[in-house]
mmCIF file of C-alpha atoms and ligand atoms in Angstrom:
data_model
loop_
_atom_site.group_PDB
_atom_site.id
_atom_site.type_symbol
_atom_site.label_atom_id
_atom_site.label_comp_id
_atom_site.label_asym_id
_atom_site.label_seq_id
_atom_site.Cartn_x
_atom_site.Cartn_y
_atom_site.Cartn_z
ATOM 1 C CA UNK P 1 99.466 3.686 2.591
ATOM 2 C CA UNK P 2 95.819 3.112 1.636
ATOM 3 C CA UNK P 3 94.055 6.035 0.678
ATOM 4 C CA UNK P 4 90.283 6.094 0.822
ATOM 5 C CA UNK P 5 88.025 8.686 -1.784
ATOM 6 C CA UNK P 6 84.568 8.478 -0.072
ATOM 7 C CA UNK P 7 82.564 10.980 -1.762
ATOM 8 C CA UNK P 8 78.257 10.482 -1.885
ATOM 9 C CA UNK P 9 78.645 13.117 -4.383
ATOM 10 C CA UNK P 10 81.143 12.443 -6.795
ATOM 11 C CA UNK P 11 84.111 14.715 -7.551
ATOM 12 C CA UNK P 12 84.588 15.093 -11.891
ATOM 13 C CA UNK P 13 86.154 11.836 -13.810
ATOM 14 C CA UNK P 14 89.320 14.438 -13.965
ATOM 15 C CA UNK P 15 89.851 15.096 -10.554
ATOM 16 C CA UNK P 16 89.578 11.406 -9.190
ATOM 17 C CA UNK P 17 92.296 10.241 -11.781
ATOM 18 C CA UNK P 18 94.334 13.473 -11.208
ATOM 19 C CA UNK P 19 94.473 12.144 -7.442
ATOM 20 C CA UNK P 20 94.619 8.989 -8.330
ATOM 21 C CA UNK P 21 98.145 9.715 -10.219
ATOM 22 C CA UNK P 22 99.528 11.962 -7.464
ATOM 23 C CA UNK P 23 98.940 9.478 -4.653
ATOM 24 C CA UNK P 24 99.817 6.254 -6.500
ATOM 25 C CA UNK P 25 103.061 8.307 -7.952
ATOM 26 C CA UNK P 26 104.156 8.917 -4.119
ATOM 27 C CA UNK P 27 103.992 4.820 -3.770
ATOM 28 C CA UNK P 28 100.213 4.883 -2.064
ATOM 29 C CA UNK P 29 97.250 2.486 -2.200
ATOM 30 C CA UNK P 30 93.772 4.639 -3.811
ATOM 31 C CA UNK P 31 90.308 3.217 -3.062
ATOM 32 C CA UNK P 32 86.953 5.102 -4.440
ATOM 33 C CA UNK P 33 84.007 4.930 -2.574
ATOM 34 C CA UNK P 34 81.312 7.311 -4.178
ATOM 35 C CA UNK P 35 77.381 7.889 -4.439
ATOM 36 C CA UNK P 36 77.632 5.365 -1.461
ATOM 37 C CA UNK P 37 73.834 4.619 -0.489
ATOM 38 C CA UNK P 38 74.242 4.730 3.476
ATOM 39 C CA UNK P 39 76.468 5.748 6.628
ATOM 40 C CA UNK P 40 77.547 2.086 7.016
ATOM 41 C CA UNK P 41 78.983 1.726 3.386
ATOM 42 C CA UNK P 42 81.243 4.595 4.608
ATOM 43 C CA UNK P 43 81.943 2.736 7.954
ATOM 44 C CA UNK P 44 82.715 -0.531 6.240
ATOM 45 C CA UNK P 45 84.877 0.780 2.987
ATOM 46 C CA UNK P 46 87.066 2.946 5.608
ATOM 47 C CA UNK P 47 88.205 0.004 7.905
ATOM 48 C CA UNK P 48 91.541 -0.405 6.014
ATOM 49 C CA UNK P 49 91.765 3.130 5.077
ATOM 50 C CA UNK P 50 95.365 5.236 6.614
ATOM 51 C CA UNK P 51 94.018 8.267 4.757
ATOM 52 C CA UNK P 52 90.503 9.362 4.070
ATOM 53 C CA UNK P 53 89.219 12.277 1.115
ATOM 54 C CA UNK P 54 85.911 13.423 1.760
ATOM 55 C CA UNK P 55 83.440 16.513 0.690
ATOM 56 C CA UNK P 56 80.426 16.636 2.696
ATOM 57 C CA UNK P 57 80.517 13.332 3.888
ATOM 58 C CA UNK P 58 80.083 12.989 7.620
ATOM 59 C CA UNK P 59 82.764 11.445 9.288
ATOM 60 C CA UNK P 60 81.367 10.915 12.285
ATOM 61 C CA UNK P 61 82.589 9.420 15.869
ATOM 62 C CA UNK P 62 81.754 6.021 14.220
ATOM 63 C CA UNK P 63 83.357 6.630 11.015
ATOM 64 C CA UNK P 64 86.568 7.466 12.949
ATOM 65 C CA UNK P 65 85.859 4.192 14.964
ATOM 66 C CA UNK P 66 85.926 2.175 12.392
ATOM 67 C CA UNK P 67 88.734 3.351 11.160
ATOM 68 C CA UNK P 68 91.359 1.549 12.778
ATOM 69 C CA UNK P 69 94.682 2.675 10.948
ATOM 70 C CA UNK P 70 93.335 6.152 9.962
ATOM 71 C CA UNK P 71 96.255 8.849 10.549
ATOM 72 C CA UNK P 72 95.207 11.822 8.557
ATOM 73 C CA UNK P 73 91.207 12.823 6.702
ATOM 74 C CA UNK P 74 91.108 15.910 4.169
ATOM 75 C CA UNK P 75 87.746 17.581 3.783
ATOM 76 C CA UNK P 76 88.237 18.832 -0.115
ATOM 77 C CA UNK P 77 86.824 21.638 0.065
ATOM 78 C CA UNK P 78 86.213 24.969 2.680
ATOM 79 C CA UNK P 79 84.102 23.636 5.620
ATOM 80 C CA UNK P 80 84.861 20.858 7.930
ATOM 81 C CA UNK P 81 81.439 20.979 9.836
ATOM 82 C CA UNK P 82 81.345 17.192 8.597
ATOM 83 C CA UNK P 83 84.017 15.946 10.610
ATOM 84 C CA UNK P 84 83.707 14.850 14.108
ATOM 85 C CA UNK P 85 87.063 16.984 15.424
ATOM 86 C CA UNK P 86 86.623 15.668 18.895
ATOM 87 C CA UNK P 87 86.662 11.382 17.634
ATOM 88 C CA UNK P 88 89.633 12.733 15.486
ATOM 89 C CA UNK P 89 91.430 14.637 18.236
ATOM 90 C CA UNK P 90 91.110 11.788 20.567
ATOM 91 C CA UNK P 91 93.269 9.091 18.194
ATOM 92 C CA UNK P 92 95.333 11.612 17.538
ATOM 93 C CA UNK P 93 94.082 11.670 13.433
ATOM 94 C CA UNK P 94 94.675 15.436 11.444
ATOM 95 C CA UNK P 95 92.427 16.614 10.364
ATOM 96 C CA UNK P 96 92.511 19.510 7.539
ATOM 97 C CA UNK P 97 90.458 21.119 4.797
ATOM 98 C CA UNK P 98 91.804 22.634 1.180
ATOM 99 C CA UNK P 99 91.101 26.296 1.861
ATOM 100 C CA UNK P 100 90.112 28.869 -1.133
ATOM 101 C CA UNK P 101 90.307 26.085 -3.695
ATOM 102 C CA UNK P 102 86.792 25.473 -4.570
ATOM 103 C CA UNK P 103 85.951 29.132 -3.332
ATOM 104 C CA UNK P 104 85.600 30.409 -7.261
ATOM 105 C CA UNK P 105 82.935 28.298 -8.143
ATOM 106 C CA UNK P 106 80.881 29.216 -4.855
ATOM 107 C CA UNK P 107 81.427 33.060 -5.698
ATOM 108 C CA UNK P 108 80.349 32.752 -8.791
ATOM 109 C CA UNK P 109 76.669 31.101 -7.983
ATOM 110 C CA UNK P 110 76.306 33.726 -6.194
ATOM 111 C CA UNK P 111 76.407 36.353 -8.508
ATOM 112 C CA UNK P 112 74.310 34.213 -10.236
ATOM 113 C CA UNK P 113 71.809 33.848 -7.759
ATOM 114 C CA UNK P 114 71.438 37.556 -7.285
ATOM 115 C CA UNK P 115 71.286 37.790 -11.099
ATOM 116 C CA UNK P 116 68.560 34.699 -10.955
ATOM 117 C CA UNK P 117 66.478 36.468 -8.364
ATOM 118 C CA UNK P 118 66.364 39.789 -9.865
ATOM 119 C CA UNK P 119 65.197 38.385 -13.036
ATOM 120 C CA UNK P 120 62.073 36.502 -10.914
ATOM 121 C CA UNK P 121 63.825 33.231 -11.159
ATOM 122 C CA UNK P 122 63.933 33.687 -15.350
ATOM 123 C CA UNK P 123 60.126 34.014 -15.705
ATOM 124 C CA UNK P 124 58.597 36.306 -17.759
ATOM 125 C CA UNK P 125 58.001 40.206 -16.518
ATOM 126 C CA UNK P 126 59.887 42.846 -15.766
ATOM 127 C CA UNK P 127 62.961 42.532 -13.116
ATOM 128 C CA UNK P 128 65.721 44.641 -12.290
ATOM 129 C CA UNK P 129 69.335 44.812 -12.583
ATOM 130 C CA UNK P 130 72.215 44.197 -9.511
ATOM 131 C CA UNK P 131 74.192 47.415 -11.048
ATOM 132 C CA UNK P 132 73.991 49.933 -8.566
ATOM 133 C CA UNK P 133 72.340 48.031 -6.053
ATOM 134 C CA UNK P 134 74.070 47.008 -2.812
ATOM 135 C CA UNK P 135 75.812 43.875 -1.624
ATOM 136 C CA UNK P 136 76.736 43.209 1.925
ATOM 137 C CA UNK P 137 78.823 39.990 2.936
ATOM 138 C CA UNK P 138 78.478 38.518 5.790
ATOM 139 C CA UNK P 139 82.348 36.602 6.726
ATOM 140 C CA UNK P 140 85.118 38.112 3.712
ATOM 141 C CA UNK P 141 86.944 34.617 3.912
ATOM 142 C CA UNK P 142 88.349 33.233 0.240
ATOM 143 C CA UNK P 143 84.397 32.906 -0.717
ATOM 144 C CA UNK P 144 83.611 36.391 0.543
ATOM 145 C CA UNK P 145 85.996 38.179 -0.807
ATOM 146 C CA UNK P 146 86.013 36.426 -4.608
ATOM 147 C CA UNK P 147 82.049 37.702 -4.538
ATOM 148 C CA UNK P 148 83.041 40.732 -3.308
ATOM 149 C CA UNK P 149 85.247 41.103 -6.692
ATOM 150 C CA UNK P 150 83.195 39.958 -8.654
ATOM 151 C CA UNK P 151 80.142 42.553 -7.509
ATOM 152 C CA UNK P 152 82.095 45.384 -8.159
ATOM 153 C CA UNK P 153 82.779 44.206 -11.566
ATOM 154 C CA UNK P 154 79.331 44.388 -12.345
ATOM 155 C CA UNK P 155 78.865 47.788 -10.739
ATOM 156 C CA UNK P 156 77.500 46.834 -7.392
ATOM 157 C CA UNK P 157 78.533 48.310 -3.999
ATOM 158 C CA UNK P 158 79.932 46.148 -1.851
ATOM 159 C CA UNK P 159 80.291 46.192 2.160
ATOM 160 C CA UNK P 160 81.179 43.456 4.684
ATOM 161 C CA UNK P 161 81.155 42.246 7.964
ATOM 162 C CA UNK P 162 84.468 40.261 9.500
ATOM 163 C CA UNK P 163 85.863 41.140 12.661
ATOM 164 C CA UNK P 164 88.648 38.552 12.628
ATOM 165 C CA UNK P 165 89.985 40.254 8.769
ATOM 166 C CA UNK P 166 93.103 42.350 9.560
ATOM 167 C CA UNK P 167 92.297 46.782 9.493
ATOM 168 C CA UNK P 168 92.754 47.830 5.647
ATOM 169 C CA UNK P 169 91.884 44.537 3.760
ATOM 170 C CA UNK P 170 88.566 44.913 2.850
ATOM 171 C CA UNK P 171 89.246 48.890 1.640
ATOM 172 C CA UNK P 172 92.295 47.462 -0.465
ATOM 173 C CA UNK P 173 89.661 45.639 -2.465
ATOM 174 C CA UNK P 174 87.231 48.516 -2.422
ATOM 175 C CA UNK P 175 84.790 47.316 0.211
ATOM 176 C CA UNK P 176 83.468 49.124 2.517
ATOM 177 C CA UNK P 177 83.781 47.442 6.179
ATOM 178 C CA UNK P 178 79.923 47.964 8.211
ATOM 179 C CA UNK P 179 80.168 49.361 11.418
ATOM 180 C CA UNK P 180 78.397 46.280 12.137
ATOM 181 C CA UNK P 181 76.049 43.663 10.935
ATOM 182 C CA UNK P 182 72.821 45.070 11.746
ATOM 183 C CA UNK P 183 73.889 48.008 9.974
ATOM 184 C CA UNK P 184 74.782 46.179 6.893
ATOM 185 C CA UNK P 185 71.541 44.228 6.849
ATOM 186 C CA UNK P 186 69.724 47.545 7.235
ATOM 187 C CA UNK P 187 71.713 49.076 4.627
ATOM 188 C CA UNK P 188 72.110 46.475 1.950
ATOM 189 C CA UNK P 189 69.634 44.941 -1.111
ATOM 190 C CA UNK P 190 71.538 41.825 -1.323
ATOM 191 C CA UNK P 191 73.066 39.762 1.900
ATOM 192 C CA UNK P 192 75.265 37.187 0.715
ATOM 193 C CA UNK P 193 76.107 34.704 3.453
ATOM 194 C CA UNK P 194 79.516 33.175 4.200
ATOM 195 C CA UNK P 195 79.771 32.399 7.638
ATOM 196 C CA UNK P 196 80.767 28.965 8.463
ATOM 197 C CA UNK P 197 78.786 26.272 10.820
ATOM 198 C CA UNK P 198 79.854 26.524 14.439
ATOM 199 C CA UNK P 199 78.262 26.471 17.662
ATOM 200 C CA UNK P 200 78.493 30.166 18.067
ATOM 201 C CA UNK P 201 76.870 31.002 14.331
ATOM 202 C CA UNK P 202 74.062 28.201 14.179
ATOM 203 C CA UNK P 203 70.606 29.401 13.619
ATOM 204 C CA UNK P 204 72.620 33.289 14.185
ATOM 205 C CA UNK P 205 70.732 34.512 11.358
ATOM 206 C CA UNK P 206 66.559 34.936 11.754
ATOM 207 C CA UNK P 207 64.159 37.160 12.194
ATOM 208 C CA UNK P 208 65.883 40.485 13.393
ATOM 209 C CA UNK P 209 68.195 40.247 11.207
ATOM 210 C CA UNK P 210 66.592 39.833 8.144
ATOM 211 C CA UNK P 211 63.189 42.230 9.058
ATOM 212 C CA UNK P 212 66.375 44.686 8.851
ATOM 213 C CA UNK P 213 66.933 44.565 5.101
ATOM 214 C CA UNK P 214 65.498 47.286 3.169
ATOM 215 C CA UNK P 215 61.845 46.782 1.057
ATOM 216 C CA UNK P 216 62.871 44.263 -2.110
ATOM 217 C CA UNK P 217 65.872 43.297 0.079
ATOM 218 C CA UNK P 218 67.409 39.334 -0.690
ATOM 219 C CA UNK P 219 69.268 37.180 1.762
ATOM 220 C CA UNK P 220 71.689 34.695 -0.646
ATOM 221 C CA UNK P 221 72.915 31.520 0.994
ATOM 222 C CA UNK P 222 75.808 29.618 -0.332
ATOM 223 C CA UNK P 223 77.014 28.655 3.043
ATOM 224 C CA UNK P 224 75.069 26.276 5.524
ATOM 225 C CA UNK P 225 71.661 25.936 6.013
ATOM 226 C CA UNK P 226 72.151 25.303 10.104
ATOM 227 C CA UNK P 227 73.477 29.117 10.207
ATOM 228 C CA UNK P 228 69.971 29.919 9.226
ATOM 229 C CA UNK P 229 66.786 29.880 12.310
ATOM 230 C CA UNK P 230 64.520 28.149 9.946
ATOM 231 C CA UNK P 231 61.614 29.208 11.574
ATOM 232 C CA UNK P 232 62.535 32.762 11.806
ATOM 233 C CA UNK P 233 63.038 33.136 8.108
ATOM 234 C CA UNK P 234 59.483 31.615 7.852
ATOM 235 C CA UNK P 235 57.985 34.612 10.095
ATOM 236 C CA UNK P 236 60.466 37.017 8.401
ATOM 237 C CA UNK P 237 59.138 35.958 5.126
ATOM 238 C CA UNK P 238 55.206 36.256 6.271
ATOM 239 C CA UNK P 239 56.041 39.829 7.803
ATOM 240 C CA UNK P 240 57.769 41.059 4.875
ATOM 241 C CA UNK P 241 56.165 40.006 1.815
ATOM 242 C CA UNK P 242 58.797 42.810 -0.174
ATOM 243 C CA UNK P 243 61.411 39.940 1.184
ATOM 244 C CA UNK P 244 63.016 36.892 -0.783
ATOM 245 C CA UNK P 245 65.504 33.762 0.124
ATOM 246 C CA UNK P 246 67.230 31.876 -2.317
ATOM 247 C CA UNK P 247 69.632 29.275 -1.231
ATOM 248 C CA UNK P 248 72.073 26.637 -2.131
ATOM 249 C CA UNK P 249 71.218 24.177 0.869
ATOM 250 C CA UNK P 250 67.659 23.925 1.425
ATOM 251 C CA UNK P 251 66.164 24.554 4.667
ATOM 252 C CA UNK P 252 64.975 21.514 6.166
ATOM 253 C CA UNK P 253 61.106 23.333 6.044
ATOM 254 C CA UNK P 254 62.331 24.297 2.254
ATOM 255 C CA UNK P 255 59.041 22.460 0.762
ATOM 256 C CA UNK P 256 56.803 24.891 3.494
ATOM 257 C CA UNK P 257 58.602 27.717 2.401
ATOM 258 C CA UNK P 258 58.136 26.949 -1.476
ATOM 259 C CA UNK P 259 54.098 25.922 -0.997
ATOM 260 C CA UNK P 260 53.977 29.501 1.352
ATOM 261 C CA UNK P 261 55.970 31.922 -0.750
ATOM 262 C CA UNK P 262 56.378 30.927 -4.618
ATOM 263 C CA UNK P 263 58.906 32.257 -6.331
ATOM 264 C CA UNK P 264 60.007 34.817 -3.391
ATOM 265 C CA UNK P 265 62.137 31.856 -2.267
ATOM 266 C CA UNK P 266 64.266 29.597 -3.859
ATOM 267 C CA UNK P 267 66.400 26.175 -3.177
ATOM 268 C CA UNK P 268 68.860 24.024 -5.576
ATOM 269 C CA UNK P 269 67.673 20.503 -5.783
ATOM 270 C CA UNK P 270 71.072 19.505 -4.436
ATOM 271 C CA UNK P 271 74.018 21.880 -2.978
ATOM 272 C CA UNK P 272 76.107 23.210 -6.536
ATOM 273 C CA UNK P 273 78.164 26.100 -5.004
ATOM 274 C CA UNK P 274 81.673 23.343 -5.494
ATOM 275 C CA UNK P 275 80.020 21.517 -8.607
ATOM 276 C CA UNK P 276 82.290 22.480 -10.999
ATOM 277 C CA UNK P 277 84.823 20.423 -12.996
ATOM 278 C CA UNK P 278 87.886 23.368 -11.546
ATOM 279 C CA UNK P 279 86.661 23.128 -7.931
ATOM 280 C CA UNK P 280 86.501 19.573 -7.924
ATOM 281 C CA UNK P 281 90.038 19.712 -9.586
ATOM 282 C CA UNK P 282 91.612 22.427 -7.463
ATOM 283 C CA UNK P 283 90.451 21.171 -4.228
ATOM 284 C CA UNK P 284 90.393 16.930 -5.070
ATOM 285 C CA UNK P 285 94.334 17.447 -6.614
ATOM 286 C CA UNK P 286 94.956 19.817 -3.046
ATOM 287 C CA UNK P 287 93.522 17.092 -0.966
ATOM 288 C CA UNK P 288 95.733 14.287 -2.379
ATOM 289 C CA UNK P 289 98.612 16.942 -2.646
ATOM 290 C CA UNK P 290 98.202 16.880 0.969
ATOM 291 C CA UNK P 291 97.760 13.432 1.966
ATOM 292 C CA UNK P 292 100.985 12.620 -0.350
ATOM 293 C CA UNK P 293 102.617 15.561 1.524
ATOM 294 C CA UNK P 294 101.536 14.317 4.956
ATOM 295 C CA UNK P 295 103.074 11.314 4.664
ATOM 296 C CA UNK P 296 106.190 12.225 3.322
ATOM 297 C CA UNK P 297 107.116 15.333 5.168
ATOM 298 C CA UNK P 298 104.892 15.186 7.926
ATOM 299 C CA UNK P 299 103.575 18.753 6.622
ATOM 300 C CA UNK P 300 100.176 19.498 8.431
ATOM 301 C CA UNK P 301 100.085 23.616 7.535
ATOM 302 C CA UNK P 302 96.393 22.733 6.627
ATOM 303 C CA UNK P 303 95.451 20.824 10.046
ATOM 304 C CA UNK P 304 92.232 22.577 11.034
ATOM 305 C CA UNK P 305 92.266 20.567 14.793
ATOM 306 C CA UNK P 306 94.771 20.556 17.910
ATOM 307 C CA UNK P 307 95.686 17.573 19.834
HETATM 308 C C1 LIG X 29 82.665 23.555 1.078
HETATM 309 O O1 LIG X 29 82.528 23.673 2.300
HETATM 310 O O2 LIG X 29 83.772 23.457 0.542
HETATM 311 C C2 LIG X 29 81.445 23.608 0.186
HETATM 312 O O3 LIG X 29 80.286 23.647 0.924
HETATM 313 C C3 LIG X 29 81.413 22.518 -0.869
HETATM 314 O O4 LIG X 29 80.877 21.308 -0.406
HETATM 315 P P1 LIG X 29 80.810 20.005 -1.345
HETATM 316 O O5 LIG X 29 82.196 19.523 -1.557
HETATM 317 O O6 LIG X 29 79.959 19.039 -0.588
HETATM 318 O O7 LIG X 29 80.175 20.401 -2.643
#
């Protein structure tokens, strides 16, 4: 089978010939595609292609179209916004994702972010510490729940918001489930964001929401910036000067924002949360794991769409 690696942003020199080994061990075809300059390189490069690995590429209705012989397209890494379900569902193609293996990485810029914001984004003057302060998380999937951790290792308390996590989960860990999440945005100096792109959370959190935070409070976002009403957070921010925003996907009014509010907001140049040699490893290796698996067994435990 011919496997296709289409990734805009490259995964680490270790992970590609990590999955290079497993799939050409199992017998299978590899082909890299990566830092690929437009939508029709992707459309072009996939027209042989039984298997696709992607990250955030968007596979989109013409993607899939192209694709003739595609049977099966991993998204290496948590969400699978990317991927056009409904073009995949209707040629019958699986889809699936590599769930919790690039989640350390994202927990961990978190912290840092909080860390990074407290300390004025590392400029001189005075700034304050996370210990003792309190974190709320908003979705305690494998992301949530690794930040959650890692806050109460450096003394923070931690709540969270999930209604689909089974009764006792978040108290095993030591978190305190919100009543719900207007309480926890009322209640909390940090919001860290982990709710994944759907039609039912897009633009979910704006200007309600975050006018609840307490003075000082910070909204973090490692997850998508389409989960965010753009123009909300822009009134939210101009009504609450106490209020900052830092963020790992910038808003698509990011360069407002910065000219508006300085250093109360705050955007990587390009998304980081997964850009780390062991997330690119853990979830590139899972992803041709998969594929390899797929093909052999027919195993689809990771299928993230119905047909
Ligand atoms: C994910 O959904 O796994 C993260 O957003 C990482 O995305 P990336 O692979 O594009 O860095």
């Amino acid at each position: 089978m011919k496997i296709l690696i289409a990734t805009e942003k490259p995964f680490a020199a270790a992970a590609v010939s990590g999955m290079k080994e497993i799939a050409r061990n199992a017998g299978h075809e590899v082909k890299l595609l990566e830092k690929y300059a437009s939508p029709e390189k992707l459309i072009e490069a996939v027209a042989d292609a039984d298997a696709l690995i992607v990250r955030s590429d968007k596979v989109t209705a013409d993607v899939i179209a192209a694709a003739a012989n595609l049977k099966i397209v991993v998204r290496a890494g948590a969400g699978y916004d990317n991927i056009d379900l409904e073009a995949c569902n209707a040629r019958k193609i699986v889809a699936m994702n590599t769930p919790g293996q690039n989640a350390n990485a994202v927990a961990e810029l978190a912290i840092a972010m909080m860390v990074f914001m407290s300390r004025n984004q590392f400029t001189p003057g005075t700034g304050s510490e996370i210990q003792g302060k309190k974190l709320g998380i908003q979705a305690y999937g494998n992301v949530g729940r690794l930040v959650a951790k890692k806050a109460i290792g450096m003394g923070m308390e931690v709540t969270a918001f999930d209604p689909y996590v089974p009764a006792g989960t978040m108290e095993a860990d030591g978190v305190v489930p919100a009543a719900s999440v207007e309480q926890m945005y009322r209640e909390c100096n940090f919001i860290s964001l982990h709710i994944p792109a759907t039609p039912q959370t897009r633009k979910s959190v704006g200007y309600d929401l975050i006018t609840l935070m307490p003075a000082g409070g910070c909204l973090l976002n490692t997850a998508r910036k389409e989960i965010i009403n753009e123009a909300e957070l822009d009134k939210a921010l101009t009504d609450r000067p106490d209020i900052k925003y830092i963020t790992d996907i910038a808003a698509d009014n990011q360069a407002e924002l910065n000219e508006k509010f300085g250093k109360r907001v705050f955007a990587t140049p390009k998304k980081m949360g997964a850009e780390t040699a062991e997330a690119n490893i853990n979830a590139g290796l899972a992803a041709a794991s998969q594929i390899v698996d797929f093909f052999a067994t027919g195993n689809t435990r990771f299928q993230v769409n119905g047909f």
